Coordinates of C-alpha atoms and ligand atoms in Angstrom, one line a residue:
M7 CA 19.4 146.8 113.5
T8 CA 20.2 148.6 110.3
A9 CA 20.3 146.9 106.9
K10 CA 23.8 146.2 105.7
V11 CA 24.3 147.5 102.1
A12 CA 27.3 147.1 99.8
I13 CA 27.9 149.2 96.7
N14 CA 29.6 147.5 93.8
G15 CA 30.6 150.1 91.2
Y16 CA 31.2 153.5 92.8
G17 CA 30.8 155.8 89.9
T18 CA 28.1 158.4 88.9
I19 CA 25.2 156.4 90.3
G20 CA 27.0 154.3 92.9
K21 CA 28.5 157.2 94.9
R22 CA 25.1 158.9 95.0
V23 CA 23.3 155.8 96.1
A24 CA 25.9 155.3 98.8
D25 CA 25.3 158.8 100.3
A26 CA 21.5 158.4 100.0
V27 CA 21.7 155.0 101.9
A28 CA 24.0 156.6 104.5
A29 CA 21.5 159.3 105.1
Q30 CA 18.7 156.8 106.1
D31 CA 18.4 155.6 109.7
D32 CA 17.4 152.1 108.8
M33 CA 20.3 151.1 106.6
E34 CA 24.1 151.5 106.5
I35 CA 27.0 151.2 104.0
V36 CA 29.2 148.2 104.9
G37 CA 31.6 148.9 102.0
I38 CA 32.1 150.2 98.5
V39 CA 33.9 148.5 95.7
K40 CA 36.4 150.2 93.3
T41 CA 38.5 148.6 90.6
R42 CA 41.3 151.1 90.9
P43 CA 42.5 154.0 93.1
S44 CA 41.1 157.4 92.2
F45 CA 40.0 160.7 93.8
E46 CA 36.5 159.1 94.3
A47 CA 38.0 156.2 96.2
K48 CA 40.0 158.6 98.4
I49 CA 36.9 160.7 99.2
A50 CA 34.9 157.6 99.9
Q51 CA 37.4 156.6 102.6
D52 CA 37.4 160.2 104.0
K53 CA 33.6 159.9 104.3
G54 CA 34.2 156.7 106.4
Y55 CA 33.1 154.1 103.8
A56 CA 35.2 150.9 103.9
L57 CA 36.9 150.5 100.6
Y58 CA 37.1 147.1 98.9
A59 CA 38.9 146.1 95.7
A60 CA 36.8 144.5 92.9
A61 CA 39.4 141.6 92.7
K62 CA 42.6 140.4 94.3
E63 CA 44.7 141.6 91.3
N64 CA 43.5 145.2 91.9
I65 CA 44.9 145.3 95.5
E66 CA 48.5 146.0 94.4
D67 CA 47.3 149.2 92.6
F68 CA 45.7 150.5 95.8
K69 CA 48.9 149.7 97.7
K70 CA 51.0 151.6 95.2
S71 CA 48.7 154.6 95.8
K72 CA 49.2 154.1 99.6
M73 CA 45.5 153.3 100.0
E74 CA 44.4 150.7 102.5
V75 CA 41.7 148.4 101.3
S76 CA 39.5 146.3 103.7
G77 CA 39.5 143.3 101.3
T78 CA 37.9 142.2 98.1
L79 CA 34.3 142.2 96.8
D80 CA 34.1 138.5 97.7
E81 CA 34.9 139.3 101.4
L82 CA 32.5 142.3 101.4
L83 CA 29.7 140.1 100.2
D84 CA 30.1 138.1 103.5
E85 CA 29.3 141.2 105.4
A86 CA 26.4 142.5 103.3
E87 CA 22.6 141.6 103.1
I88 CA 22.1 143.4 99.8
V89 CA 24.4 144.8 97.1
V90 CA 23.6 147.8 94.9
D91 CA 25.3 147.0 91.6
A92 CA 26.1 150.2 89.8
T93 CA 28.8 148.8 87.6
P94 CA 28.6 149.7 83.9
G95 CA 25.9 147.7 82.0
D96 CA 26.6 144.1 80.9
T97 CA 28.6 142.8 83.8
G98 CA 25.3 141.6 85.3
E99 CA 25.3 137.9 84.5
E100 CA 28.9 137.5 85.9
Y101 CA 28.2 139.3 89.1
K102 CA 24.8 137.6 89.5
K103 CA 26.5 134.2 89.9
L104 CA 28.8 135.7 92.6
Y105 CA 25.9 137.3 94.6
E106 CA 23.9 134.0 94.4
K107 CA 27.0 132.2 95.7
H108 CA 27.1 134.5 98.7
G109 CA 23.3 134.5 99.3
V110 CA 23.2 138.3 98.9
K111 CA 20.3 140.1 97.4
A112 CA 21.1 142.5 94.5
I113 CA 19.8 145.6 92.8
W114 CA 21.0 146.4 89.3
Q115 CA 20.6 149.6 87.2
G116 CA 19.0 150.5 83.9
G117 CA 22.1 149.5 81.9
E118 CA 21.2 145.9 82.4
E119 CA 18.3 144.1 80.6
H120 CA 15.0 143.4 82.4
E121 CA 15.6 139.7 81.8
L122 CA 18.6 139.6 84.2
T123 CA 16.3 139.9 87.2
G124 CA 12.8 139.3 85.6
F125 CA 11.6 142.3 87.6
S126 CA 12.0 146.0 87.0
F127 CA 11.3 148.5 89.8
N128 CA 9.7 152.0 90.3
S129 CA 8.9 153.1 93.8
E130 CA 5.4 154.5 93.1
A131 CA 4.3 152.0 90.4
N132 CA 5.2 148.6 91.9
Y133 CA 6.8 148.8 95.3
S134 CA 4.7 146.0 96.7
E135 CA 5.8 143.6 94.0
A136 CA 9.4 144.0 95.1
L137 CA 8.7 142.8 98.7
G138 CA 11.1 140.1 99.6
R139 CA 12.6 139.7 96.1
D140 CA 16.2 138.6 95.7
F141 CA 17.0 140.4 92.5
T142 CA 15.6 143.7 91.1
R143 CA 16.5 146.2 88.4
V144 CA 15.9 149.9 89.0
V145 CA 15.0 151.1 85.5
S146 CA 17.1 153.8 83.7
C147 CA 16.9 157.5 84.4
N148 CA 14.6 158.2 81.4
T149 CA 12.3 155.2 82.2
T150 CA 12.1 156.3 85.8
G151 CA 11.1 159.8 84.7
L152 CA 8.5 158.5 82.3
V153 CA 7.0 155.9 84.7
R154 CA 6.6 158.6 87.4
V155 CA 4.4 160.8 85.2
L156 CA 2.6 158.0 83.3
Y157 CA 1.7 156.1 86.5
A158 CA 0.3 159.4 88.1
L159 CA -1.7 160.2 85.0
D160 CA -2.9 156.6 84.4
T161 CA -4.1 156.3 88.0
A162 CA -6.0 159.6 87.8
F163 CA -7.4 159.6 84.2
G164 CA -6.3 156.4 82.4
V165 CA -3.6 156.7 79.7
K166 CA -5.0 155.6 76.3
K167 CA -1.8 156.3 74.4
A168 CA 1.6 158.1 75.0
R169 CA 4.0 159.3 72.4
V170 CA 7.2 160.7 73.7
T171 CA 10.3 162.3 72.1
L172 CA 13.4 162.2 74.4
M173 CA 16.2 164.6 73.9
R174 CA 19.0 162.9 75.6
R175 CA 22.1 164.4 77.2
A176 CA 25.0 162.9 75.3
A177 CA 27.4 162.4 78.2
D178 CA 27.5 162.9 82.0
P179 CA 29.3 166.1 83.1
N180 CA 32.4 164.1 84.3
D181 CA 32.6 162.2 81.0
I182 CA 35.5 163.1 78.7
K183 CA 35.1 160.2 76.3
T184 CA 31.8 160.7 74.6
G185 CA 30.2 163.2 72.3
P186 CA 28.9 164.6 70.0
I187 CA 29.9 168.2 70.5
N188 CA 28.6 169.5 67.2
A189 CA 25.6 167.4 66.2
L190 CA 22.2 166.1 67.0
I191 CA 22.1 162.3 66.5
P192 CA 18.8 160.5 66.0
D193 CA 19.6 157.5 68.4
P194 CA 18.5 155.0 67.4
I195 CA 17.7 155.9 63.8
K196 CA 15.6 152.8 63.5
L197 CA 12.4 153.6 65.4
P198 CA 10.9 153.2 67.9
S199 CA 13.5 153.5 70.7
H200 CA 13.9 151.1 73.5
H201 CA 12.4 153.5 76.1
G202 CA 8.8 152.5 75.4
P203 CA 9.3 148.8 75.9
D204 CA 11.3 149.6 79.0
V205 CA 8.3 151.6 80.4
N206 CA 6.2 148.5 79.6
S207 CA 8.5 146.4 81.9
I208 CA 6.8 148.2 84.8
L209 CA 3.5 149.4 83.2
P210 CA 2.7 146.7 80.6
H211 CA -0.8 147.9 79.8
I212 CA 0.3 151.4 78.6
D213 CA 0.4 152.0 74.8
I214 CA 3.7 154.0 74.5
T215 CA 6.0 154.7 71.6
T216 CA 9.2 156.7 72.0
M217 CA 11.9 158.2 69.8
A218 CA 15.2 159.7 71.0
V219 CA 17.8 162.2 69.9
K220 CA 21.2 162.5 71.4
T221 CA 22.1 166.2 72.0
S222 CA 25.3 168.1 72.7
T223 CA 24.6 168.7 76.4
T224 CA 25.6 167.0 79.7
L225 CA 23.1 168.5 82.0
M226 CA 19.7 166.8 81.8
H227 CA 17.4 164.9 79.4
L228 CA 14.4 166.8 78.1
H229 CA 11.2 164.8 77.3
A230 CA 8.4 166.2 75.0
L231 CA 5.2 164.2 75.9
N232 CA 2.0 163.8 74.0
I233 CA -0.6 161.8 75.8
E234 CA -4.2 160.7 75.1
L235 CA -6.2 160.2 78.3
K236 CA -9.3 158.1 78.7
K237 CA -11.1 160.6 80.9
K238 CA -11.7 164.2 79.9
C239 CA -9.8 166.7 82.0
T240 CA -8.5 170.3 82.2
E241 CA -5.0 171.6 82.4
D242 CA -5.7 172.5 86.1
D243 CA -6.7 168.8 86.7
I244 CA -3.3 167.7 85.4
V245 CA -1.5 170.2 87.5
N246 CA -3.4 169.1 90.6
V247 CA -2.5 165.5 90.0
L248 CA 1.2 166.0 89.3
K249 CA 1.7 168.4 92.2
E250 CA 0.6 165.8 94.7
R251 CA 3.2 163.2 93.6
P252 CA 6.2 162.8 95.8
R253 CA 8.9 163.0 93.2
I254 CA 7.5 165.5 90.6
R255 CA 8.5 169.1 90.9
L256 CA 6.5 171.6 89.0
V257 CA 8.4 174.7 87.9
S258 CA 7.4 177.7 85.8
S259 CA 9.1 179.8 83.2
K260 CA 7.8 182.8 85.1
D261 CA 10.3 181.9 87.8
R262 CA 13.0 182.2 85.2
I263 CA 13.4 178.4 84.9
K264 CA 13.2 178.1 81.1
S265 CA 15.9 175.5 80.4
T266 CA 17.7 172.5 81.8
A267 CA 20.6 174.9 82.7
E268 CA 18.4 176.9 85.0
A269 CA 16.7 173.7 86.4
M270 CA 20.2 172.5 87.4
E271 CA 21.1 175.9 88.8
F272 CA 17.9 175.7 90.8
A273 CA 19.0 172.3 92.3
K274 CA 22.3 173.8 93.3
D275 CA 20.6 176.8 94.9
L276 CA 18.4 174.5 96.9
G277 CA 21.7 173.3 98.4
R278 CA 21.3 169.8 97.0
P279 CA 24.4 167.6 97.3
R280 CA 26.3 167.6 94.0
G281 CA 23.5 169.9 92.7
D282 CA 21.3 166.8 92.3
M283 CA 17.6 167.1 91.2
W284 CA 16.0 163.9 92.3
E285 CA 12.6 164.8 91.1
N286 CA 11.1 165.1 87.5
V287 CA 11.1 168.8 86.6
V288 CA 7.8 169.4 84.9
W289 CA 7.1 172.8 83.4
K290 CA 3.7 173.8 84.7
D291 CA 3.2 176.4 82.0
S292 CA 4.0 173.8 79.3
I293 CA 1.0 171.7 80.3
A294 CA -1.6 172.1 77.5
I295 CA -4.7 170.2 76.4
N296 CA -4.8 170.7 72.6
K297 CA -7.5 169.0 70.4
G298 CA -8.3 166.7 73.4
E299 CA -4.7 165.6 73.9
L300 CA -2.2 166.4 76.7
Y301 CA 1.2 168.0 75.9
F302 CA 4.0 168.9 78.3
F303 CA 7.8 169.1 78.8
Q304 CA 9.8 167.6 81.6
A305 CA 13.5 167.5 82.4
I306 CA 15.2 164.6 84.0
H307 CA 18.5 164.8 85.9
Q308 CA 20.1 161.5 84.7
E309 CA 22.7 161.3 87.5
A310 CA 20.1 161.7 90.3
D311 CA 16.5 160.6 89.7
V312 CA 17.1 156.8 90.1
V313 CA 18.9 157.4 93.5
P314 CA 15.8 157.5 95.8
E315 CA 14.3 154.6 93.9
N316 CA 17.4 152.5 94.8
V317 CA 16.8 153.3 98.5
D318 CA 13.2 152.3 98.3
A319 CA 14.1 149.1 96.5
I320 CA 16.4 148.1 99.4
R321 CA 13.6 148.6 101.9
A322 CA 11.1 146.6 99.8
M323 CA 13.5 143.7 99.1
L324 CA 14.6 143.4 102.7
E325 CA 11.0 144.0 103.8
I326 CA 12.1 146.7 106.2
E327 CA 8.9 148.6 105.2
K328 CA 5.9 146.9 103.6
D329 CA 4.2 150.0 102.4
G330 CA 5.6 151.9 99.4
A331 CA 4.2 155.3 100.3
S332 CA 5.8 155.1 103.8
S333 CA 9.2 154.2 102.3
I334 CA 9.0 157.0 99.7
K335 CA 8.1 159.4 102.6
K336 CA 11.0 158.2 104.7
T337 CA 13.6 158.4 101.8
N338 CA 12.4 161.8 100.7
K339 CA 12.5 163.1 104.3
A340 CA 16.1 161.9 104.8
L341 CA 17.3 163.3 101.5
G342 CA 15.3 166.6 101.8
I343 CA 13.0 166.1 98.8
Ligands
LIG416 P1 30.1 155.0 85.8 O1 31.0 154.6 84.7 O2 30.0 156.4 86.2 O3 30.4 154.1 87.1 C1 30.7 152.8 87.0 C2 31.7 152.4 88.1 O4 31.9 151.0 88.1 C3 33.0 153.0 87.9 O5 33.5 153.6 89.1 C4 33.9 151.9 87.4 O6 35.2 152.0 87.7 C5 33.3 150.7 88.1 N1 33.5 149.4 87.5 C6 33.7 149.1 86.2 N2 33.8 147.8 86.0 C7 33.7 147.2 87.3 C8 33.7 145.9 87.7 N3 33.9 144.9 86.9 N4 33.5 145.7 89.1 C9 33.3 146.7 89.9 N5 33.2 148.0 89.5 C10 33.4 148.3 88.2 O7 28.7 154.4 85.4 P2 27.2 155.0 85.9 O8 26.9 156.1 85.0 O9 27.2 155.2 87.3 O10 26.3 153.8 85.4 C11 26.1 152.6 86.3 C12 24.8 152.0 85.9 O11 23.8 152.9 86.2 C13 24.7 151.5 84.5 O12 23.9 150.4 84.4 C14 24.0 152.7 83.8 O13 23.3 152.3 82.7 C15 23.0 153.1 85.0 N6 22.5 154.5 84.9 C16 23.4 155.5 84.6 C17 22.8 156.8 84.6 C18 23.7 158.0 84.2 O14 23.2 158.9 83.6 N7 25.0 158.0 84.5 C19 21.5 157.0 84.9 C20 20.7 155.9 85.3 C21 21.2 154.6 85.3

């Protein structure tokens, strides 16, 4: 028996999670939900996903585009055990009521607040706490990237204090509505940014403060990290810890990966679907211990890093796999990480 998964909100994150779920042998997509016809909806049908309209009033639009729909979200929820909600942030409360009515478990994304589910998820840091839960939030791309490295370093050496500057991509590559194209925007100007408290929704004991700048790029986020560790260690010790983690990829400028552009090209050359980089890209040669503190750079592919975490969250919530490390291994193997 494979777990029956619905995807509500088939955009940047939703379409990637759908393909990642379909690649697993213990879960299947029973349907995806779109509000209106589009090239994405057409391709989803070509891939064999059953297409559902978000509401009855959307069905006419699909008919006009000569697209068959299998029904509405309401009907899909009768078929599904769990729904991955990748709608834009702030629709959470409304949809939560609907999922509750149908007795379907649900996973939201980082655009929703922690309070919606009361539980925020990261595969390595708190898989066991997600076992059997009805509602979970997979934290944002930036928070996922930060939790991965902080959890690894905290487990090995103890994190005393983390100070991080995030240089955020302003828009996704398919986004024609947002900018800036000619500016760097301190965002938010009032510090600190929300990313630190978001990390604390998973790792509450870590002293972390963050600030963020919106940059004129679509490719990746770049994090500059400064961390005080409890135990004394060398740069080699840090490399040895990070290289063992399942979703951290160490790269080197010596291999001509000196920027987010080359990191994305690397993912494409690896033959990844949509050129996705699911792992944190940590520059090995940026790792420095200076005056007793650790410094390094990492790049985060915002469209991709939360995707394997959604797959693991499904396994935990449906208790298909009790052990987090086994789920991560399974997800990674199916995706080719
Ligand atoms: P998106 O705009 O690319 O996709 C959202 C999809 O939901 C679209 O297809 C849209 O048509 C559909 N939709 C809109 N309203 C809907 C409704 N009422 N019912 C059903 N479907 C509806 O957005 P995204 O970037 O995939 O973001 C989805 C979630 O993932 C957000 O919470 C976001 O914060 C989070 N997230 C985004 C990124 C990123 O970089 N794009 C990274 C991590 C997490």
